[in-house]
Amino acid sequence: MEPSYSNPIQSVIPSCSPSVNVSCYESYYNKGYVVYDKYMECFDSWIMLPGFLLLPDELLALVFFVVLLYCFFGVAIISDIFMESIDVITEKEKIVSRKTANGDIIQFSVKYWNPTIANLTLMALGSSAPEIMLALIETILSLDAEPGKLGPSTIVGSAAFNLLAISSVCVMAIPTGETRSIEELTVFKCTSFFSIFAYIWLYIVYAVWTPDEITIIESVITFLYFPLMVFLAYECSKYDNRKAAAKREAERLEEEGESKGTEDKLKGGKDLKLSDIEESLGSGKGSKAKRRSNASVIAISMETAGGVTMSADRSRIAALLKMAGDEKVDAETASNKIYRAEAAPEVGKSWNKLKFRMNAVRGLTGQRHLAQRFQAMDSVKGNQVLPMLPEDGPGKTALGPKKGTKRVSQFMKTQYENPVFYFNSSTYAVKESEGSVKVVVRRGGPLSETCHVEYYTEDGSAESPADYLAVDGILKFGAGQEIAEIEVPIVDDDLPEADESFFVCLKAPSPESAKVLQERVEVTIIDDDMPGIFAFKQSTYTVTETADVVELDVLRKRGSTGMVRVKYETVADTALEGKEFQAAEGVLHFDQYEIRKPISINLLNEEQLYDVKQFRVKLSDAQGGATISKRTHAVVKVKPDERIDEIARRLSRLMKEKKDLLSRHKEEKEWVKQWKNQFIEACVPSGTTYLNEDGEEEPPSAMEAVMHYISISWKLIFAVVPPADLCGGWVAFYVSLLFIGMITAIVAAFAELFGCMVGLKDEITAISFVALGTSLPDTFASRQAALQCDNADAAIGNVTGSNSVNVFLGLGLPWLLASLYYNAKGEKYLVLGSDKLGFSVALFSIEAALTIGVFFLSRHPKFGGGELGGTYNQKLYKGIFFITLWVIYLVMSGMYIYGDISI
């Protein structure tokens, strides 16, 4: 039986409470009590144990500050999980049907969530959840007591930091000379208006309409501004989309007008979504499927949640093929490489701020960035490793070395397990007067062992020994040797004769596993005893639209004595000068014994080709004794490149295979295994082993390991949140939201205690420390977005929307709950001292208007041409201006709260 407890102090001094300002006591679960000589109001905290506040104030201030920072870590980590669930929710798609121009019914997937609506609702909630939950929890906990000031002040302070300080960071982050502009300008104008109006409205409520009181009408109006803003922003986004579509259509019509006779053909091409292309691959049946398979693919795209887009434009595919300058590159290799170089990187360019914020949090807590994890996972599909592209450099393109650069035969070295032999060239030519010709034989496969192959010559129109001397023998290759030569003597006579040829052949490779890939090569002996006859090597040259140059060989046959020359010029046909090809003319000079000269014609195929077009190249006015053969013209035909459509279709397949991986990180399909892995990843730095660009395992850095172990307790606690893939993300959404509420309640308690120990009022603590702590991940996220995106939407475009949501939802909902509660009791919802917050709100409203005004002014070319970046001076002036406004906001708000200034 427990002994009875009696408290002899209670008859002498009162129990501690906020209203007691003398000596008092505080009991400890009927097991004892603590006597305070002076009890301060801020000591009354639900989170503190009795007696703890007897420690020195300096030590308590340090402890509370460290705990507050640690809680900010927890808020950031659980917010990361919360935003991951939002990412999954907004990725949900539905299948819709649409009738095409030719009467076919196609189906394709679209997102349930409109990007603008998702951005202003779930995504804004994801980035502002700590501030909103802080205001809501504080309001609930302070019912029947004096309303807390921490929540509303944090919302205003966070808004000031987001718009002023983060904007300064983003402006300065852009490299000098570069700019970033808002693309969805109409939506930005809408959210900018509401971001200023929201705080003007807040001032009206606090200081004008019903000072020191929040009524139900004010609460309802505040809350209803939220759906009104979302609706208007949605209408603005529709306007932006229609305007952009009209601009694209005008450009298309203008291009069609310039191309005479192509209007009907353009109607046959269509922009295809992923599902269109899948159907064109043969998923349909009958005549409709046949028609689809003949459709020309202009562009393909696939958009996942949050604005993540994978795309590959037809013109870009053609441009890359043209840059490669290799018409023999196969569609499979090209599609894989273009996907790696073009389609997949679009994800990094198109990330919304939600993903950038997730990246920032993971960097702060020792986890790999999303882009790095995707890159590591994306290079491996099952047991197949997709080719990784090297960084572009001189002479390189997305498909490999540019035409004219030296190519290394790595393919032949690695493709075969056993030795193979082949000639270095498909044909050889030698002048009769040179005396001999050297034929190069290459070895492929492993080079570590010795091997050999027999060779011999074979007559053609040239005969041995009249024209050349037959040879035979064994060609030996030592270890590591890749090249060997066969030398064949050529007989030089003084008789004019036609060009003749013979063959060099390979046989009997050794060892037995070795193989001859090319059994013989033709060698042409060119007679050089007369001035010669000019002729094109071919009567017709055929190239694809992706070629940028066509080379025509002019040969000097039946002699090469003396110096001669011949004129050439291009002649238009169905291909037009200045449109399909660049006009060229000139004179070819042949030196003594020179037998070949190339003519290079630049091609200008910048538009999609629908049929074969041709032009001619003409030879005339031969001099120096030479003549021109009957073949005075060569025809150059430019045809559509069939590889583009095939590459586009292959790209669509690759995009579909990678869609889930690029949308969110899914290592396991079963959510039970995912849940289990969450606890494992919580204990391991970086979650899982990281693969670098070479596919090698790379341990986390020292800083990543330190940050991981600092935050490991939070990671283990939050691992109990169900995986985001469960039930479309909604389970993780609500559970993580509950955790955010719990952590923000702890943050509020320790923020008040810290302010109490250092002598700061709650309003000051909120607009400085708490606002900075909850907004720090947004700072890193916005800076990363400013650097990686080609526009300013993700960096600052979302700030205005989030600041508006903070007021309309973050204050509108708590006000509505509290006003209804007090109205049910027949009382008024009083907010005493609201004039101090009103001053802070009014000051921020003025500074917000100035900031947004500077942004719009910066769009003018004279002032930089974009909201972010510019010249060094433009960046410096804007950055200093924005950060100065934030400092002025903090200083003047603090002075007014403490009564140093008054209005």
PDB file of N, CA, C and O in Angstrom, residues 419-460:
ATOM      1  N   PRO A 419      38.703 -14.233 -81.678  1.00  0.00           N
ATOM      2  CA  PRO A 419      39.297 -13.342 -82.679  1.00  0.00           C
ATOM      3  C   PRO A 419      38.502 -13.325 -83.980  1.00  0.00           C
ATOM      4  O   PRO A 419      37.975 -14.355 -84.420  1.00  0.00           O
ATOM      5  N   VAL A 420      38.429 -12.147 -84.595  1.00  0.00           N
ATOM      6  CA  VAL A 420      37.799 -11.982 -85.908  1.00  0.00           C
ATOM      7  C   VAL A 420      38.727 -11.139 -86.769  1.00  0.00           C
ATOM      8  O   VAL A 420      39.508 -10.321 -86.256  1.00  0.00           O
ATOM      9  N   PHE A 421      38.649 -11.339 -88.105  1.00  0.00           N
ATOM     10  CA  PHE A 421      39.501 -10.611 -89.033  1.00  0.00           C
ATOM     11  C   PHE A 421      38.628  -9.912 -90.070  1.00  0.00           C
ATOM     12  O   PHE A 421      37.657 -10.496 -90.567  1.00  0.00           O
ATOM     13  N   TYR A 422      39.008  -8.693 -90.420  1.00  0.00           N
ATOM     14  CA  TYR A 422      38.271  -7.945 -91.433  1.00  0.00           C
ATOM     15  C   TYR A 422      39.193  -6.872 -91.995  1.00  0.00           C
ATOM     16  O   TYR A 422      40.171  -6.462 -91.371  1.00  0.00           O
ATOM     17  N   PHE A 423      38.883  -6.425 -93.246  1.00  0.00           N
ATOM     18  CA  PHE A 423      39.679  -5.387 -93.883  1.00  0.00           C
ATOM     19  C   PHE A 423      39.308  -4.018 -93.304  1.00  0.00           C
ATOM     20  O   PHE A 423      38.163  -3.774 -92.928  1.00  0.00           O
ATOM     21  N   ASN A 424      40.292  -3.151 -93.295  1.00  0.00           N
ATOM     22  CA  ASN A 424      40.082  -1.820 -92.730  1.00  0.00           C
ATOM     23  C   ASN A 424      39.160  -0.969 -93.594  1.00  0.00           C
ATOM     24  O   ASN A 424      38.534  -0.038 -93.107  1.00  0.00           O
ATOM     25  N   SER A 425      39.071  -1.281 -94.909  1.00  0.00           N
ATOM     26  CA  SER A 425      38.235  -0.516 -95.825  1.00  0.00           C
ATOM     27  C   SER A 425      37.495  -1.479 -96.740  1.00  0.00           C
ATOM     28  O   SER A 425      37.949  -2.608 -96.977  1.00  0.00           O
ATOM     29  N   SER A 426      36.349  -1.033 -97.251  1.00  0.00           N
ATOM     30  CA  SER A 426      35.570  -1.895 -98.141  1.00  0.00           C
ATOM     31  C   SER A 426      36.164  -1.937 -99.541  1.00  0.00           C
ATOM     32  O   SER A 426      35.944  -2.902-100.287  1.00  0.00           O
ATOM     33  N   THR A 427      36.922  -0.924 -99.969  1.00  0.00           N
ATOM     34  CA  THR A 427      37.598  -0.892-101.267  1.00  0.00           C
ATOM     35  C   THR A 427      38.919  -0.136-101.135  1.00  0.00           C
ATOM     36  O   THR A 427      39.094   0.673-100.220  1.00  0.00           O
ATOM     37  N   TYR A 428      39.821  -0.430-102.074  1.00  0.00           N
ATOM     38  CA  TYR A 428      41.093   0.297-102.150  1.00  0.00           C
ATOM     39  C   TYR A 428      41.312   0.754-103.591  1.00  0.00           C
ATOM     40  O   TYR A 428      40.834   0.106-104.540  1.00  0.00           O
ATOM     41  N   ALA A 429      42.033   1.851-103.774  1.00  0.00           N
ATOM     42  CA  ALA A 429      42.399   2.347-105.097  1.00  0.00           C
ATOM     43  C   ALA A 429      43.862   2.771-105.061  1.00  0.00           C
ATOM     44  O   ALA A 429      44.343   3.317-104.062  1.00  0.00           O
ATOM     45  N   VAL A 430      44.581   2.524-106.170  1.00  0.00           N
ATOM     46  CA  VAL A 430      45.993   2.861-106.230  1.00  0.00           C
ATOM     47  C   VAL A 430      46.323   3.311-107.649  1.00  0.00           C
ATOM     48  O   VAL A 430      45.822   2.760-108.632  1.00  0.00           O
ATOM     49  N   LYS A 431      47.135   4.361-107.772  1.00  0.00           N
ATOM     50  CA  LYS A 431      47.592   4.784-109.095  1.00  0.00           C
ATOM     51  C   LYS A 431      48.659   3.811-109.596  1.00  0.00           C
ATOM     52  O   LYS A 431      49.488   3.309-108.828  1.00  0.00           O
ATOM     53  N   GLU A 432      48.654   3.626-110.883  1.00  0.00           N
ATOM     54  CA  GLU A 432      49.581   2.664-111.507  1.00  0.00           C
ATOM     55  C   GLU A 432      51.025   3.029-111.235  1.00  0.00           C
ATOM     56  O   GLU A 432      51.892   2.169-111.073  1.00  0.00           O
ATOM     57  N   SER A 433      51.290   4.332-111.115  1.00  0.00           N
ATOM     58  CA  SER A 433      52.665   4.794-110.951  1.00  0.00           C
ATOM     59  C   SER A 433      53.179   4.651-109.522  1.00  0.00           C
ATOM     60  O   SER A 433      54.365   4.860-109.282  1.00  0.00           O
ATOM     61  N   GLU A 434      52.327   4.304-108.559  1.00  0.00           N
ATOM     62  CA  GLU A 434      52.766   4.227-107.155  1.00  0.00           C
ATOM     63  C   GLU A 434      53.595   2.986-106.873  1.00  0.00           C
ATOM     64  O   GLU A 434      54.288   2.918-105.862  1.00  0.00           O
ATOM     65  N   GLY A 435      53.501   1.955-107.689  1.00  0.00           N
ATOM     66  CA  GLY A 435      54.367   0.788-107.534  1.00  0.00           C
ATOM     67  C   GLY A 435      53.833  -0.304-106.638  1.00  0.00           C
ATOM     68  O   GLY A 435      54.153  -1.476-106.837  1.00  0.00           O
ATOM     69  N   SER A 436      53.040   0.030-105.640  1.00  0.00           N
ATOM     70  CA  SER A 436      52.474  -0.997-104.751  1.00  0.00           C
ATOM     71  C   SER A 436      51.285  -0.420-103.989  1.00  0.00           C
ATOM     72  O   SER A 436      51.103   0.801-103.934  1.00  0.00           O
ATOM     73  N   VAL A 437      50.509  -1.305-103.383  1.00  0.00           N
ATOM     74  CA  VAL A 437      49.381  -0.896-102.546  1.00  0.00           C
ATOM     75  C   VAL A 437      49.433  -1.700-101.256  1.00  0.00           C
ATOM     76  O   VAL A 437      49.760  -2.900-101.263  1.00  0.00           O
ATOM     77  N   LYS A 438      49.175  -1.046-100.153  1.00  0.00           N
ATOM     78  CA  LYS A 438      49.154  -1.709 -98.848  1.00  0.00           C
ATOM     79  C   LYS A 438      47.717  -1.864 -98.381  1.00  0.00           C
ATOM     80  O   LYS A 438      47.008  -0.866 -98.216  1.00  0.00           O
ATOM     81  N   VAL A 439      47.292  -3.096 -98.170  1.00  0.00           N
ATOM     82  CA  VAL A 439      45.936  -3.411 -97.722  1.00  0.00           C
ATOM     83  C   VAL A 439      45.991  -3.717 -96.228  1.00  0.00           C
ATOM     84  O   VAL A 439      46.748  -4.596 -95.802  1.00  0.00           O
ATOM     85  N   VAL A 440      45.221  -2.989 -95.437  1.00  0.00           N
ATOM     86  CA  VAL A 440      45.244  -3.118 -93.982  1.00  0.00           C
ATOM     87  C   VAL A 440      44.200  -4.140 -93.533  1.00  0.00           C
ATOM     88  O   VAL A 440      43.042  -4.072 -93.939  1.00  0.00           O
ATOM     89  N   VAL A 441      44.621  -5.068 -92.685  1.00  0.00           N
ATOM     90  CA  VAL A 441      43.728  -6.068 -92.086  1.00  0.00           C
ATOM     91  C   VAL A 441      43.686  -5.799 -90.592  1.00  0.00           C
ATOM     92  O   VAL A 441      44.735  -5.624 -89.955  1.00  0.00           O
ATOM     93  N   ARG A 442      42.482  -5.784 -90.030  1.00  0.00           N
ATOM     94  CA  ARG A 442      42.312  -5.525 -88.593  1.00  0.00           C
ATOM     95  C   ARG A 442      41.842  -6.792 -87.896  1.00  0.00           C
ATOM     96  O   ARG A 442      41.171  -7.649 -88.488  1.00  0.00           O
ATOM     97  N   ARG A 443      42.198  -6.878 -86.629  1.00  0.00           N
ATOM     98  CA  ARG A 443      41.730  -7.982 -85.796  1.00  0.00           C
ATOM     99  C   ARG A 443      40.789  -7.436 -84.732  1.00  0.00           C
ATOM    100  O   ARG A 443      41.091  -6.440 -84.077  1.00  0.00           O
ATOM    101  N   GLY A 444      39.647  -8.096 -84.549  1.00  0.00           N
ATOM    102  CA  GLY A 444      38.719  -7.731 -83.491  1.00  0.00           C
ATOM    103  C   GLY A 444      38.655  -8.814 -82.441  1.00  0.00           C
ATOM    104  O   GLY A 444      39.331  -9.837 -82.526  1.00  0.00           O
ATOM    105  N   GLY A 445      37.804  -8.593 -81.404  1.00  0.00           N
ATOM    106  CA  GLY A 445      37.709  -9.559 -80.314  1.00  0.00           C
ATOM    107  C   GLY A 445      38.856  -9.398 -79.347  1.00  0.00           C
ATOM    108  O   GLY A 445      39.532  -8.368 -79.305  1.00  0.00           O
ATOM    109  N   PRO A 446      39.157 -10.408 -78.536  1.00  0.00           N
ATOM    110  CA  PRO A 446      40.249 -10.306 -77.561  1.00  0.00           C
ATOM    111  C   PRO A 446      41.603 -10.201 -78.255  1.00  0.00           C
ATOM    112  O   PRO A 446      41.850 -10.872 -79.260  1.00  0.00           O
ATOM    113  N   LEU A 447      42.462  -9.378 -77.708  1.00  0.00           N
ATOM    114  CA  LEU A 447      43.787  -9.147 -78.297  1.00  0.00           C
ATOM    115  C   LEU A 447      44.904  -9.749 -77.463  1.00  0.00           C
ATOM    116  O   LEU A 447      46.076  -9.487 -77.714  1.00  0.00           O
ATOM    117  N   SER A 448      44.545 -10.571 -76.495  1.00  0.00           N
ATOM    118  CA  SER A 448      45.546 -11.048 -75.543  1.00  0.00           C
ATOM    119  C   SER A 448      46.397 -12.202 -76.062  1.00  0.00           C
ATOM    120  O   SER A 448      47.445 -12.497 -75.501  1.00  0.00           O
ATOM    121  N   GLU A 449      45.991 -12.882 -77.147  1.00  0.00           N
ATOM    122  CA  GLU A 449      46.720 -14.044 -77.629  1.00  0.00           C
ATOM    123  C   GLU A 449      47.181 -13.826 -79.065  1.00  0.00           C
ATOM    124  O   GLU A 449      46.693 -12.951 -79.772  1.00  0.00           O
ATOM    125  N   THR A 450      48.166 -14.634 -79.500  1.00  0.00           N
ATOM    126  CA  THR A 450      48.631 -14.577 -80.878  1.00  0.00           C
ATOM    127  C   THR A 450      47.687 -15.361 -81.777  1.00  0.00           C
ATOM    128  O   THR A 450      47.079 -16.347 -81.355  1.00  0.00           O
ATOM    129  N   CYS A 451      47.566 -14.921 -83.041  1.00  0.00           N
ATOM    130  CA  CYS A 451      46.719 -15.615 -84.013  1.00  0.00           C
ATOM    131  C   CYS A 451      47.184 -15.235 -85.408  1.00  0.00           C
ATOM    132  O   CYS A 451      48.016 -14.338 -85.583  1.00  0.00           O
ATOM    133  N   HIS A 452      46.659 -15.921 -86.425  1.00  0.00           N
ATOM    134  CA  HIS A 452      47.051 -15.603 -87.797  1.00  0.00           C
ATOM    135  C   HIS A 452      45.938 -15.947 -88.763  1.00  0.00           C
ATOM    136  O   HIS A 452      44.964 -16.637 -88.404  1.00  0.00           O
ATOM    137  N   VAL A 453      46.071 -15.449 -89.998  1.00  0.00           N
ATOM    138  CA  VAL A 453      45.108 -15.710 -91.052  1.00  0.00           C
ATOM    139  C   VAL A 453      45.867 -15.742 -92.382  1.00  0.00           C
ATOM    140  O   VAL A 453      46.826 -14.997 -92.580  1.00  0.00           O
ATOM    141  N   GLU A 454      45.477 -16.647 -93.273  1.00  0.00           N
ATOM    142  CA  GLU A 454      46.126 -16.742 -94.584  1.00  0.00           C
ATOM    143  C   GLU A 454      45.519 -15.733 -95.548  1.00  0.00           C
ATOM    144  O   GLU A 454      44.335 -15.385 -95.445  1.00  0.00           O
ATOM    145  N   TYR A 455      46.333 -15.265 -96.541  1.00  0.00           N
ATOM    146  CA  TYR A 455      45.847 -14.317 -97.531  1.00  0.00           C
ATOM    147  C   TYR A 455      46.364 -14.727 -98.906  1.00  0.00           C
ATOM    148  O   TYR A 455      47.374 -15.417 -99.045  1.00  0.00           O
ATOM    149  N   TYR A 456      45.671 -14.266 -99.954  1.00  0.00           N
ATOM    150  CA  TYR A 456      46.082 -14.506-101.340  1.00  0.00           C
ATOM    151  C   TYR A 456      45.375 -13.490-102.223  1.00  0.00           C
ATOM    152  O   TYR A 456      44.408 -12.845-101.795  1.00  0.00           O
ATOM    153  N   THR A 457      45.872 -13.314-103.467  1.00  0.00           N
ATOM    154  CA  THR A 457      45.247 -12.401-104.426  1.00  0.00           C
ATOM    155  C   THR A 457      44.478 -13.185-105.473  1.00  0.00           C
ATOM    156  O   THR A 457      44.766 -14.358-105.736  1.00  0.00           O
ATOM    157  N   GLU A 458      43.513 -12.513-106.111  1.00  0.00           N
ATOM    158  CA  GLU A 458      42.648 -13.155-107.104  1.00  0.00           C
ATOM    159  C   GLU A 458      42.408 -12.158-108.240  1.00  0.00           C
ATOM    160  O   GLU A 458      42.092 -10.994-107.990  1.00  0.00           O
ATOM    161  N   ASP A 459      42.561 -12.628-109.470  1.00  0.00           N
ATOM    162  CA  ASP A 459      42.391 -11.745-110.627  1.00  0.00           C
ATOM    163  C   ASP A 459      40.954 -11.268-110.758  1.00  0.00           C
ATOM    164  O   ASP A 459      40.000 -11.991-110.445  1.00  0.00           O
ATOM    165  N   GLY A 460      40.835 -10.044-111.283  1.00  0.00           N
ATOM    166  CA  GLY A 460      39.558  -9.510-111.721  1.00  0.00           C
ATOM    167  C   GLY A 460      39.746  -9.029-113.138  1.00  0.00           C
ATOM    168  O   GLY A 460      40.260  -9.774-113.997  1.00  0.00           O
TER     169      GLY A 460
END
